[in-house]
CSV table of C-alpha atoms in Angstrom, one decimal:
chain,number,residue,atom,x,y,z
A,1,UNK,CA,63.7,48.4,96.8
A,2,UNK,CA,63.8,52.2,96.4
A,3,UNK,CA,61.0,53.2,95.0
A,4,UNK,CA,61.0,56.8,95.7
A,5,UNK,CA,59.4,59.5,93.5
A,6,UNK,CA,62.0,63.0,93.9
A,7,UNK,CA,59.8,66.0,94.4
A,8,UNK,CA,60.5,69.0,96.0
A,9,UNK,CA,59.7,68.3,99.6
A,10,UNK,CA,62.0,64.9,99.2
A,11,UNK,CA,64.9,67.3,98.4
A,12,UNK,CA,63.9,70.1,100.7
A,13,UNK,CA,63.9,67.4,103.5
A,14,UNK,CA,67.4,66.4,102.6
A,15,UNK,CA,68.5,70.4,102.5
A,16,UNK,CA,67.5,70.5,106.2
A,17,UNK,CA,68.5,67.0,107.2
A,18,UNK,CA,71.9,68.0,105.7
A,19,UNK,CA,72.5,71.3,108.0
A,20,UNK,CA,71.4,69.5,111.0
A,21,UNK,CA,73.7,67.2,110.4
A,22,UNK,CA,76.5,69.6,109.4
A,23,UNK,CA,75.4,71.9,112.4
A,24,UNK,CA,75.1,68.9,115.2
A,25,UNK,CA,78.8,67.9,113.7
A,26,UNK,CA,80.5,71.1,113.7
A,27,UNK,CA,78.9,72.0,117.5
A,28,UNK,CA,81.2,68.9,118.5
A,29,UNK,CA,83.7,69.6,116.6
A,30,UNK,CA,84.9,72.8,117.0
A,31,UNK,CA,87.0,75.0,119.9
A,32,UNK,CA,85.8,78.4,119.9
A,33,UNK,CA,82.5,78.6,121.5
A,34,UNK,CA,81.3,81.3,119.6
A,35,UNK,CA,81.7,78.5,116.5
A,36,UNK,CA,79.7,76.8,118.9
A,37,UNK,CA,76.4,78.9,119.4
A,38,UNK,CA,76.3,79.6,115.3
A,39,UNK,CA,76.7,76.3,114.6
A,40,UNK,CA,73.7,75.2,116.9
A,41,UNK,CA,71.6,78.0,115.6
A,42,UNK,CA,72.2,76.3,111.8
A,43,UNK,CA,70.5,73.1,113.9
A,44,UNK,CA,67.7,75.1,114.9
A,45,UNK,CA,67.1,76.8,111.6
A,46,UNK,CA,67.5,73.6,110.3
A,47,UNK,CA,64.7,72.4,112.7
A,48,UNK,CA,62.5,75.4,111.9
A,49,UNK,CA,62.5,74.1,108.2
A,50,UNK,CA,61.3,70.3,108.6
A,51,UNK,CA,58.7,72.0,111.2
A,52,UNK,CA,57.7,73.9,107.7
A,53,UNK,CA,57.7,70.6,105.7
A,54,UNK,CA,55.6,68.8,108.1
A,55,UNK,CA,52.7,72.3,108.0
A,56,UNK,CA,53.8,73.4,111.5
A,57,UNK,CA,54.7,77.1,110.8
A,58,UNK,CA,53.5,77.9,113.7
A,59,UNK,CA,56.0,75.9,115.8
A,60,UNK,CA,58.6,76.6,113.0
A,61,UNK,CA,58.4,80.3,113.8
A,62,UNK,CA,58.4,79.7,117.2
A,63,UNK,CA,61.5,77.7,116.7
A,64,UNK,CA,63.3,80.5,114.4
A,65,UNK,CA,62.2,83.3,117.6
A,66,UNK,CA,62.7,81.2,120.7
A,67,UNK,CA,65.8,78.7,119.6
A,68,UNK,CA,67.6,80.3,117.1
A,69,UNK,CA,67.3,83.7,117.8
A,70,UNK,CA,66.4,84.3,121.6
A,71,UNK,CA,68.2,81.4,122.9
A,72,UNK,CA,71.9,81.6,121.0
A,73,UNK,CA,71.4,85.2,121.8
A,74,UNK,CA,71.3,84.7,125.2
A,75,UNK,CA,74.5,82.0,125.0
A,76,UNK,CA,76.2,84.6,123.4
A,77,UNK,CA,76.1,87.3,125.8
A,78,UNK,CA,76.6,84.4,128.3
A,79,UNK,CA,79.9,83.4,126.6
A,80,UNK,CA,81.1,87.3,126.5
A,81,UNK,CA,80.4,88.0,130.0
A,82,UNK,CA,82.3,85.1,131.1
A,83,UNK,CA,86.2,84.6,131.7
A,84,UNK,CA,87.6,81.5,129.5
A,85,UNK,CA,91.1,80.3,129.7
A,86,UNK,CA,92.0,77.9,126.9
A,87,UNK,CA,92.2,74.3,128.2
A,88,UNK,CA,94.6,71.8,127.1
A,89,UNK,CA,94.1,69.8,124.3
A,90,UNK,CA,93.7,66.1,125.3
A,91,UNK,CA,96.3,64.0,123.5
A,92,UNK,CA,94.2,61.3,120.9
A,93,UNK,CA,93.7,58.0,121.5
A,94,UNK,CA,93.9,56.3,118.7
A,95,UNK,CA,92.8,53.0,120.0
A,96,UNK,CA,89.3,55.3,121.4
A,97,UNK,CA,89.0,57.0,118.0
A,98,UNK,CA,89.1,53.9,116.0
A,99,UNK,CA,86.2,52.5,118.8
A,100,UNK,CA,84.6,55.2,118.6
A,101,UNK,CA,84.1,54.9,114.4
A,102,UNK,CA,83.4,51.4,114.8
A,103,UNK,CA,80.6,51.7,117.2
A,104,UNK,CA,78.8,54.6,115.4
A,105,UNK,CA,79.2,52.7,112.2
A,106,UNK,CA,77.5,49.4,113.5
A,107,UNK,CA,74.7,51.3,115.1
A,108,UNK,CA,74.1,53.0,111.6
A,109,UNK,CA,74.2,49.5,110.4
A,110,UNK,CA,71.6,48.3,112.6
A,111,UNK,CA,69.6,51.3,112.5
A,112,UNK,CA,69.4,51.0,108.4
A,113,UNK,CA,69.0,47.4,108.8
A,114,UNK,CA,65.6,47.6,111.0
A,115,UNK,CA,64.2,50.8,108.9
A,116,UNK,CA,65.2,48.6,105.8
A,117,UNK,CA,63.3,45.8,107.0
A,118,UNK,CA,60.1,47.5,109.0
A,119,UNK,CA,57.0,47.0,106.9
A,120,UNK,CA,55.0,50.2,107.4
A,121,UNK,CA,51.0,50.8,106.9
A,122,UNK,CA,50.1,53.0,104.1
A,123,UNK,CA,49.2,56.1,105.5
A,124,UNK,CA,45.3,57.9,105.7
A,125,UNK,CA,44.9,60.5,103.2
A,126,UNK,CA,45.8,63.7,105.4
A,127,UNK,CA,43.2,66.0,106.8
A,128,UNK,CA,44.1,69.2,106.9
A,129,UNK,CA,43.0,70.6,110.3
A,130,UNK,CA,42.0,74.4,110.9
A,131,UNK,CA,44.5,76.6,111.9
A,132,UNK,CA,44.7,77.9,115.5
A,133,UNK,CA,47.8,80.2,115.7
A,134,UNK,CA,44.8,83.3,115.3
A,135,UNK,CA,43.0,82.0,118.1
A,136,UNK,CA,46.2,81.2,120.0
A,137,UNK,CA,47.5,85.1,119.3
A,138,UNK,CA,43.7,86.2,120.3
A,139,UNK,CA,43.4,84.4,123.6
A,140,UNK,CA,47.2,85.5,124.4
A,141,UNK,CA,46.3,88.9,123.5
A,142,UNK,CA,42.9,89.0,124.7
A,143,UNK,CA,42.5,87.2,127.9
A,144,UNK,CA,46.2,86.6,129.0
A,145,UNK,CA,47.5,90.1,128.2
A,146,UNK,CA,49.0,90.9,131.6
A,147,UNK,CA,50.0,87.8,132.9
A,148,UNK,CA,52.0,88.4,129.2
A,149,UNK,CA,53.6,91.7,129.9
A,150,UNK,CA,53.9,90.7,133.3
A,151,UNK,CA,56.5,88.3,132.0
A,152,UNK,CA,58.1,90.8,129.7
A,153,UNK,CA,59.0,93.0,132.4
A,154,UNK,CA,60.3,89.8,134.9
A,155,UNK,CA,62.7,88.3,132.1
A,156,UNK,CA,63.5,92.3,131.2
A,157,UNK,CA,64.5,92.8,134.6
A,158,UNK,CA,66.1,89.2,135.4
A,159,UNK,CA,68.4,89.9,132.1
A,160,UNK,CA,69.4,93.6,133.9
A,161,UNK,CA,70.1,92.0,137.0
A,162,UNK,CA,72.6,89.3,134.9
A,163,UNK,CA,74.6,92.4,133.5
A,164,UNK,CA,74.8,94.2,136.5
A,165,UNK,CA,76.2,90.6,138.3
A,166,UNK,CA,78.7,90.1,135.5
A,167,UNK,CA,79.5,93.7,135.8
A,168,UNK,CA,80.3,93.6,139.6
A,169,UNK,CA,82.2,90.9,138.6
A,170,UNK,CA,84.3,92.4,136.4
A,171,UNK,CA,85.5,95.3,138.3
C-alpha cells in the first residue's frame, strides 16, 4: 500500500511541506504582528523550495524576491507606521474549539480517504524544456527597458509619498 522509494527529493519535499505548515500555523496562531509577517515569510520561503523541487527556479527566485522579501518588507514598514492598541482577547469557547477539531479532522479524513483511493496514470517520462529566464531577462532588458525603469521610479515615488502620509500623520 506504500510503496514509496525515500530519496532526497521525497525528504526535501517533506522539509518544505513541514515549514509551510509550521509557518501557515504559527501566522494563525500568534498575537504580535511582527510574529506574523516572519512567520508568512517562512511560508513563502517554504514555497520558493517546492518551486525548486518541481525545476521552477525561476519562479522560485521570484518567489524569494517578490513574496518573501519585497512583500513582508513592505507589511513591516506597514505595521510600524501604523498605531495598534491591543484588542481584547475573546474568551474560548470550548463547545467552538472542540467543533472546530472535529471538523478539520473529518475533512483530513475524507481528504486521505479520496487520495488513498484515486487510481492515478503513470506519468510520461519528463521532457526537459529549454530554459527561458535568459530570454525573459533579454526582452525585459532589451525591449521593455523603460517601461521597466518607468516603474522603478512610480513604486519609488508611491513608497515616498506613503512615508510622508504616515509622517503627517504622526505629527
Amino acid at each position: 500500500m506504500f510503496n514509496i522509494d525515500f530519496t532526497g527529493e521525497y525528504a526535501a519535499f517533506f522539509i518544505f511541506s513541514a515549514i509551510m505548515i509550521c509557518g501557515a500555523v504559527l501566522m494563525i496562531t500568534l498575537e504580535k504582528v511582527v510574529h506574523m509577517v516572519v512567520s508568512m515569510a517562512a511560508v513563502f520561503l517554504g514555497l520558493a523550495g517546492m518551486f525548486v523541487l518541481l525545476e521552477a527556479e525561476f519562479v522560485a527566485f521570484v518567489q524569494v524576491l517578490i513574496y518573501a522579501g519585497a512583500i513582508s518588507i513592505l507589511m513591516i514598514f506597514g505595521i510600524m507606521m501604523t498605531k495598534h492598541q491591543s484588542a481584547e482577547q475573546e474568551p474560548v469557547k470550548p463547545l467552538k474549539e472542540a467543533l472546530a477539531i472535529i471538523g478539520a479532522l473529518s475533512l483530513f479524513g475524507i481528504l486521505f480517504y479520496a487520495i488513498r483511493m484515486t487510481t492515478f496514470p503513470e506519468p510520461a517520462p519528463f521532457q526537459a524544456g529549454e530554459d527561458n529566464t535568459m530570454a525573459i531577462g533579454m526582452t525585459l532588458y532589451t525591449g521593455y527597458i523603460i517601461p521597466f525603469e518607468l516603474l522603478s521610479v512610480l513604486l519609488t515615488v508611491a513608497f515616498i509619498g506613503a512615508i510622508v502620509l504616515a509622517k503627517k500623520e504622526a505629527d
